[in-house]
PDB file of C-alpha atoms in Angstrom:
ATOM      1  CA  MET A   1    -103.292 124.826 -69.676  1.00 63.00           C
ATOM      2  CA  MET A   2    -104.301 121.510 -67.247  1.00 76.00           C
ATOM      3  CA  ASP A   3    -104.861 122.137 -63.927  1.00 84.00           C
ATOM      4  CA  LYS A   4    -103.402 118.125 -62.929  1.00 90.00           C
ATOM      5  CA  SER A   5    -104.451 119.151 -59.374  1.00 91.00           C
ATOM      6  CA  LYS A   6    -108.034 118.982 -59.822  1.00 92.00           C
ATOM      7  CA  PHE A   7    -107.993 115.723 -62.132  1.00 93.00           C
ATOM      8  CA  PHE A   8    -105.749 114.082 -59.436  1.00 93.00           C
ATOM      9  CA  ASP A   9    -108.507 114.935 -57.332  1.00 92.00           C
ATOM     10  CA  HIS A  10    -111.131 113.543 -58.253  1.00 91.00           C
ATOM     11  CA  PHE A  11    -108.810 109.920 -59.416  1.00 93.00           C
ATOM     12  CA  ARG A  12    -108.042 109.787 -55.956  1.00 92.00           C
ATOM     13  CA  ARG A  13    -111.578 109.902 -54.425  1.00 91.00           C
ATOM     14  CA  THR A  14    -113.154 107.815 -56.744  1.00 91.00           C
ATOM     15  CA  LEU A  15    -109.932 104.802 -58.618  1.00 92.00           C
ATOM     16  CA  ALA A  16    -107.472 104.929 -56.325  1.00 81.00           C
ATOM     17  CA  ALA A  17    -108.923 105.755 -52.901  1.00 71.00           C
ATOM     18  CA  PRO A  18    -107.444 106.995 -50.379  1.00 75.00           C
ATOM     19  CA  THR A  19    -103.837 107.541 -51.710  1.00 83.00           C
ATOM     20  CA  LEU A  20    -102.407 107.317 -55.050  1.00 90.00           C
ATOM     21  CA  GLU A  21     -98.865 105.506 -54.795  1.00 92.00           C
ATOM     22  CA  GLN A  22     -96.018 107.521 -57.068  1.00 94.00           C
ATOM     23  CA  GLY A  23     -96.090 105.289 -59.601  1.00 94.00           C
ATOM     24  CA  GLU A  24     -99.755 105.982 -59.944  1.00 95.00           C
ATOM     25  CA  VAL A  25     -99.099 109.839 -60.319  1.00 95.00           C
ATOM     26  CA  ASP A  26     -96.015 109.107 -63.118  1.00 97.00           C
ATOM     27  CA  GLY A  27     -98.080 106.965 -65.329  1.00 97.00           C
ATOM     28  CA  ALA A  28    -100.876 109.024 -65.243  1.00 97.00           C
ATOM     29  CA  ASN A  29     -98.661 112.121 -66.277  1.00 97.00           C
ATOM     30  CA  ALA A  30     -96.942 110.121 -69.898  1.00 98.00           C
ATOM     31  CA  ILE A  31    -100.250 109.164 -70.402  1.00 98.00           C
ATOM     32  CA  LEU A  32    -101.503 112.814 -70.172  1.00 97.00           C
ATOM     33  CA  ASP A  33     -98.668 114.719 -71.642  1.00 96.00           C
ATOM     34  CA  CYS A  34     -98.301 112.574 -73.743  1.00 97.00           C
ATOM     35  CA  MET A  35    -101.790 112.540 -75.240  1.00 97.00           C
ATOM     36  CA  TRP A  36    -102.873 116.086 -74.226  1.00 94.00           C
ATOM     37  CA  GLY A  37    -104.410 117.863 -77.065  1.00 94.00           C
ATOM     38  CA  LEU A  38    -106.642 114.972 -78.005  1.00 96.00           C
ATOM     39  CA  PRO A  39    -110.345 114.919 -77.091  1.00 96.00           C
ATOM     40  CA  ASN A  40    -111.168 114.350 -73.734  1.00 95.00           C
ATOM     41  CA  SER A  41    -112.817 111.130 -74.283  1.00 97.00           C
ATOM     42  CA  TRP A  42    -110.025 109.795 -76.427  1.00 98.00           C
ATOM     43  CA  ILE A  43    -107.664 110.808 -73.259  1.00 98.00           C
ATOM     44  CA  SER A  44    -110.310 109.243 -70.715  1.00 98.00           C
ATOM     45  CA  TYR A  45    -110.038 106.107 -72.602  1.00 98.00           C
ATOM     46  CA  GLY A  46    -106.881 105.522 -72.737  1.00 98.00           C
ATOM     47  CA  LEU A  47    -106.478 106.048 -68.719  1.00 98.00           C
ATOM     48  CA  ALA A  48    -108.778 103.599 -68.188  1.00 98.00           C
ATOM     49  CA  THR A  49    -107.321 100.891 -70.680  1.00 97.00           C
ATOM     50  CA  ALA A  50    -103.986 101.491 -68.465  1.00 98.00           C
ATOM     51  CA  TRP A  51    -105.649 101.169 -65.178  1.00 97.00           C
ATOM     52  CA  HIS A  52    -107.400  98.039 -66.133  1.00 96.00           C
ATOM     53  CA  GLU A  53    -104.435  96.329 -68.184  1.00 95.00           C
ATOM     54  CA  THR A  54    -101.710  97.638 -65.755  1.00 96.00           C
ATOM     55  CA  ALA A  55    -103.928  96.230 -62.758  1.00 94.00           C
ATOM     56  CA  HIS A  56    -104.189  99.959 -61.783  1.00 94.00           C
ATOM     57  CA  THR A  57    -100.395 100.414 -60.736  1.00 95.00           C
ATOM     58  CA  LEU A  58    -100.649 102.733 -63.871  1.00 97.00           C
ATOM     59  CA  GLN A  59     -96.347 101.167 -65.098  1.00 97.00           C
ATOM     60  CA  PRO A  60     -95.790  99.495 -68.548  1.00 98.00           C
ATOM     61  CA  ILE A  61     -96.086  95.740 -67.960  1.00 97.00           C
ATOM     62  CA  LYS A  62     -94.414  92.645 -69.047  1.00 97.00           C
ATOM     63  CA  GLU A  63     -97.225  89.752 -69.827  1.00 95.00           C
ATOM     64  CA  SER A  64     -97.142  87.490 -67.923  1.00 93.00           C
ATOM     65  CA  GLY A  65     -95.265  84.165 -68.397  1.00 92.00           C
ATOM     66  CA  GLY A  66     -91.650  83.050 -68.673  1.00 93.00           C
ATOM     67  CA  ASP A  67     -89.181  82.039 -71.425  1.00 95.00           C
ATOM     68  CA  ALA A  68     -90.826  78.659 -71.728  1.00 97.00           C
ATOM     69  CA  TYR A  69     -94.211  80.030 -72.143  1.00 96.00           C
ATOM     70  CA  PHE A  70     -93.418  82.212 -74.539  1.00 97.00           C
ATOM     71  CA  PHE A  71     -91.292  80.281 -76.647  1.00 97.00           C
ATOM     72  CA  ARG A  72     -94.534  77.874 -77.012  1.00 96.00           C
ATOM     73  CA  ARG A  73     -96.777  80.117 -77.090  1.00 96.00           C
ATOM     74  CA  TYR A  74     -95.571  82.888 -80.123  1.00 97.00           C
ATOM     75  CA  ASP A  75     -92.657  80.943 -81.478  1.00 96.00           C
ATOM     76  CA  ARG A  76     -92.140  79.820 -84.822  1.00 95.00           C
ATOM     77  CA  ASP A  77     -90.270  76.133 -83.485  1.00 95.00           C
ATOM     78  CA  GLY A  78     -93.202  76.491 -80.489  1.00 95.00           C
ATOM     79  CA  GLN A  79     -96.649  75.565 -80.629  1.00 96.00           C
ATOM     80  CA  HIS A  80     -98.526  77.382 -82.766  1.00 96.00           C
ATOM     81  CA  PRO A  81     -96.490  78.567 -85.163  1.00 95.00           C
ATOM     82  CA  ALA A  82     -99.469  80.412 -87.295  1.00 96.00           C
ATOM     83  CA  ILE A  83     -99.761  82.521 -84.180  1.00 96.00           C
ATOM     84  CA  ALA A  84     -95.811  83.001 -84.127  1.00 97.00           C
ATOM     85  CA  LYS A  85     -96.361  83.811 -87.785  1.00 96.00           C
ATOM     86  CA  GLN A  86     -99.744  86.355 -87.598  1.00 95.00           C
ATOM     87  CA  LEU A  87     -97.571  87.734 -84.886  1.00 96.00           C
ATOM     88  CA  GLY A  88     -94.031  88.296 -88.219  1.00 97.00           C
ATOM     89  CA  ASN A  89     -92.216  86.391 -85.535  1.00 98.00           C
ATOM     90  CA  THR A  90     -89.975  84.388 -88.137  1.00 96.00           C
ATOM     91  CA  GLN A  91     -86.944  84.216 -86.088  1.00 96.00           C
ATOM     92  CA  LYS A  92     -85.650  81.464 -83.984  1.00 94.00           C
ATOM     93  CA  GLY A  93     -86.431  83.252 -79.610  1.00 96.00           C
ATOM     94  CA  ASP A  94     -88.831  85.964 -81.236  1.00 97.00           C
ATOM     95  CA  GLY A  95     -91.363  84.581 -79.096  1.00 97.00           C
ATOM     96  CA  VAL A  96     -89.303  85.517 -76.147  1.00 97.00           C
ATOM     97  CA  LYS A  97     -87.507  88.331 -77.383  1.00 98.00           C
ATOM     98  CA  PHE A  98     -91.152  89.890 -78.602  1.00 98.00           C
ATOM     99  CA  CYS A  99     -93.157  89.169 -75.784  1.00 97.00           C
ATOM    100  CA  GLY A 100     -95.972  91.756 -74.723  1.00 97.00           C
ATOM    101  CA  ARG A 101     -94.941  94.930 -73.433  1.00 98.00           C
ATOM    102  CA  GLY A 102     -96.307  98.224 -72.270  1.00 98.00           C
ATOM    103  CA  PHE A 103     -99.727 100.079 -70.967  1.00 97.00           C
ATOM    104  CA  VAL A 104    -101.011  97.442 -73.744  1.00 95.00           C
ATOM    105  CA  GLN A 105     -99.375  94.348 -74.539  1.00 93.00           C
ATOM    106  CA  LEU A 106     -97.569  95.314 -77.685  1.00 96.00           C
ATOM    107  CA  SER A 107     -96.577  91.619 -78.921  1.00 96.00           C
ATOM    108  CA  GLY A 108     -94.801  89.903 -82.060  1.00 97.00           C
ATOM    109  CA  ARG A 109     -91.457  91.053 -84.194  1.00 98.00           C
ATOM    110  CA  ALA A 110     -94.207  93.074 -86.718  1.00 97.00           C
ATOM    111  CA  ASN A 111     -95.681  95.319 -83.920  1.00 97.00           C
ATOM    112  CA  TYR A 112     -92.407  96.471 -82.577  1.00 98.00           C
ATOM    113  CA  LEU A 113     -90.840  97.058 -85.776  1.00 98.00           C
ATOM    114  CA  ARG A 114     -93.790  99.088 -86.569  1.00 97.00           C
ATOM    115  CA  ALA A 115     -94.063 101.507 -83.179  1.00 98.00           C
ATOM    116  CA  GLY A 116     -90.292 101.096 -83.659  1.00 98.00           C
ATOM    117  CA  THR A 117     -90.563 102.613 -87.027  1.00 98.00           C
ATOM    118  CA  ALA A 118     -93.371 105.003 -86.082  1.00 97.00           C
ATOM    119  CA  LEU A 119     -91.663 106.854 -82.993  1.00 97.00           C
ATOM    120  CA  LYS A 120     -88.483 106.370 -84.823  1.00 98.00           C
ATOM    121  CA  ILE A 121     -86.850 104.329 -81.727  1.00 97.00           C
ATOM    122  CA  ASP A 122     -85.222 100.951 -82.325  1.00 98.00           C
ATOM    123  CA  LEU A 123     -87.570  98.238 -80.707  1.00 98.00           C
ATOM    124  CA  ILE A 124     -86.530  95.335 -82.725  1.00 98.00           C
ATOM    125  CA  SER A 125     -82.818  96.196 -81.044  1.00 98.00           C
ATOM    126  CA  ASN A 126     -83.705  96.730 -77.411  1.00 98.00           C
ATOM    127  CA  PRO A 127     -87.819  95.908 -77.146  1.00 98.00           C
ATOM    128  CA  GLU A 128     -87.497  96.838 -73.152  1.00 98.00           C
ATOM    129  CA  LEU A 129     -87.829  99.972 -74.126  1.00 98.00           C
ATOM    130  CA  ALA A 130     -91.618  99.784 -74.343  1.00 98.00           C
ATOM    131  CA  LEU A 131     -91.392  99.593 -70.300  1.00 98.00           C
ATOM    132  CA  ASP A 132     -90.453 103.063 -70.693  1.00 98.00           C
ATOM    133  CA  PRO A 133     -93.856 104.982 -69.821  1.00 97.00           C
ATOM    134  CA  ALA A 134     -92.996 107.737 -71.709  1.00 97.00           C
ATOM    135  CA  ILE A 135     -93.122 105.091 -74.513  1.00 98.00           C
ATOM    136  CA  ALA A 136     -95.547 102.887 -73.523  1.00 98.00           C
ATOM    137  CA  ALA A 137     -97.652 105.718 -73.281  1.00 98.00           C
ATOM    138  CA  LYS A 138     -97.303 106.554 -77.020  1.00 98.00           C
ATOM    139  CA  ILE A 139     -97.274 103.085 -78.292  1.00 98.00           C
ATOM    140  CA  MET A 140    -100.649 102.811 -76.953  1.00 98.00           C
ATOM    141  CA  ARG A 141    -101.743 106.654 -77.934  1.00 98.00           C
ATOM    142  CA  ASP A 142    -100.474 105.538 -81.699  1.00 98.00           C
ATOM    143  CA  GLY A 143    -102.302 101.981 -81.619  1.00 97.00           C
ATOM    144  CA  MET A 144    -104.962 103.414 -80.641  1.00 97.00           C
ATOM    145  CA  VAL A 145    -105.533 106.094 -83.053  1.00 98.00           C
ATOM    146  CA  GLU A 146    -104.386 104.459 -86.420  1.00 96.00           C
ATOM    147  CA  GLY A 147    -106.188 101.466 -85.160  1.00 96.00           C
ATOM    148  CA  TRP A 148    -102.647  99.339 -84.966  1.00 95.00           C
ATOM    149  CA  PHE A 149    -104.906  96.502 -82.293  1.00 93.00           C
ATOM    150  CA  THR A 150    -108.054  95.424 -84.259  1.00 93.00           C
ATOM    151  CA  GLY A 151    -107.716  97.654 -87.141  1.00 94.00           C
ATOM    152  CA  ARG A 152    -110.391  99.994 -84.966  1.00 95.00           C
ATOM    153  CA  LYS A 153    -109.855 103.515 -84.406  1.00 97.00           C
ATOM    154  CA  LEU A 154    -111.172 106.105 -81.648  1.00 97.00           C
ATOM    155  CA  ALA A 155    -112.495 108.312 -84.169  1.00 97.00           C
ATOM    156  CA  HIS A 156    -114.729 105.084 -85.112  1.00 95.00           C
ATOM    157  CA  ILE A 157    -116.137 105.087 -81.943  1.00 97.00           C
ATOM    158  CA  LEU A 158    -116.012 107.617 -79.655  1.00 97.00           C
ATOM    159  CA  PRO A 159    -116.874 111.438 -80.019  1.00 95.00           C
ATOM    160  CA  VAL A 160    -114.342 114.971 -80.156  1.00 95.00           C
ATOM    161  CA  SER A 161    -116.569 118.080 -79.066  1.00 90.00           C
ATOM    162  CA  SER A 162    -118.243 116.115 -76.315  1.00 92.00           C
ATOM    163  CA  PRO A 163    -117.905 113.634 -73.613  1.00 95.00           C
ATOM    164  CA  ALA A 164    -118.384 109.950 -74.410  1.00 97.00           C
ATOM    165  CA  THR A 165    -121.330 107.801 -73.255  1.00 98.00           C
ATOM    166  CA  ARG A 166    -120.928 105.121 -71.188  1.00 97.00           C
ATOM    167  CA  ASN A 167    -122.444 103.020 -74.018  1.00 97.00           C
ATOM    168  CA  GLU A 168    -120.042 104.438 -76.527  1.00 98.00           C
ATOM    169  CA  PHE A 169    -116.837 103.022 -74.170  1.00 98.00           C
ATOM    170  CA  PHE A 170    -118.320 100.043 -73.589  1.00 97.00           C
ATOM    171  CA  SER A 171    -118.127 100.183 -77.493  1.00 97.00           C
ATOM    172  CA  ALA A 172    -114.463 101.193 -77.214  1.00 97.00           C
ATOM    173  CA  ARG A 173    -112.771  98.073 -76.260  1.00 96.00           C
ATOM    174  CA  ARG A 174    -112.932  96.902 -79.690  1.00 96.00           C
ATOM    175  CA  ILE A 175    -110.061  98.925 -79.780  1.00 95.00           C
ATOM    176  CA  ILE A 176    -108.098  97.361 -77.833  1.00 92.00           C
ATOM    177  CA  ASN A 177    -109.446  93.463 -77.276  1.00 86.00           C
ATOM    178  CA  GLY A 178    -112.774  93.023 -78.192  1.00 83.00           C
ATOM    179  CA  SER A 179    -115.626  93.381 -75.464  1.00 87.00           C
ATOM    180  CA  ASP A 180    -113.280  91.843 -72.402  1.00 89.00           C
ATOM    181  CA  ARG A 181    -113.969  93.502 -69.432  1.00 94.00           C
ATOM    182  CA  ALA A 182    -115.194  96.288 -71.510  1.00 96.00           C
ATOM    183  CA  ASP A 183    -118.429  97.619 -68.900  1.00 96.00           C
ATOM    184  CA  LEU A 184    -115.741  97.354 -65.915  1.00 97.00           C
ATOM    185  CA  ILE A 185    -113.081  99.770 -68.307  1.00 97.00           C
ATOM    186  CA  ALA A 186    -116.388 101.796 -69.492  1.00 97.00           C
ATOM    187  CA  GLY A 187    -117.363 103.041 -66.021  1.00 97.00           C
ATOM    188  CA  TYR A 188    -113.334 103.715 -64.852  1.00 97.00           C
ATOM    189  CA  ALA A 189    -113.255 105.358 -67.871  1.00 98.00           C
ATOM    190  CA  MET A 190    -116.503 107.784 -66.915  1.00 97.00           C
ATOM    191  CA  GLU A 191    -114.182 108.799 -63.877  1.00 96.00           C
ATOM    192  CA  PHE A 192    -111.200 109.705 -65.573  1.00 97.00           C
ATOM    193  CA  GLN A 193    -113.894 111.614 -68.553  1.00 96.00           C
ATOM    194  CA  HIS A 194    -115.157 113.418 -64.822  1.00 95.00           C
ATOM    195  CA  ALA A 195    -111.828 113.899 -63.731  1.00 94.00           C
ATOM    196  CA  LEU A 196    -110.557 115.656 -66.601  1.00 94.00           C
ATOM    197  CA  CYS A 197    -113.976 117.756 -66.716  1.00 90.00           C
ATOM    198  CA  ALA A 198    -113.060 118.781 -63.548  1.00 84.00           C
ATOM    199  CA  THR A 199    -109.983 120.831 -64.804  1.00 83.00           C
ATOM    200  CA  GLU A 200    -111.879 122.619 -67.173  1.00 75.00           C
ATOM    201  CA  LYS A 201    -114.365 124.451 -64.327  1.00 60.00           C
TER     202      LYS A 201
END
């Protein structure tokens, strides 16, 4: 069993000082409960990714921008039909309906369908379910483990039985989004890894 009090003590001292909001605690718990049993380096990177992508709230978020932006950017009848096609947005209104949501930005009809099928939930009829912390955590976990986002998987980069190095965490950004803010997120991941290791002492 994990001693979560030690985890949160380290989290509070290093990343969330001086206090943790209840939403941050709840979000961390959703991710920990969902990813528990995976290698510590993998859990650490999941936490670091969510910490960054949600602007340190650890609450699933909806992509910024209004309906007009989502239509222009992602709809088949918008200004970028090639992007719409890549996302599987085949029906009018898909750009708005399947905008980015979650701990990581699940976007597009095809990706909502894949995630919903994997988790056995109807994300096509109910895309807002991707904002539920427990569901968002599962989407992030499965996406990172299975390589949904970029084709890269956690197992391609991060170790299974030993702590990851900062360089390995830097490279792990390719699982989500190329190299965008990779060094910053690697630093978060190192602290989360220290927090998880503290629970084993």
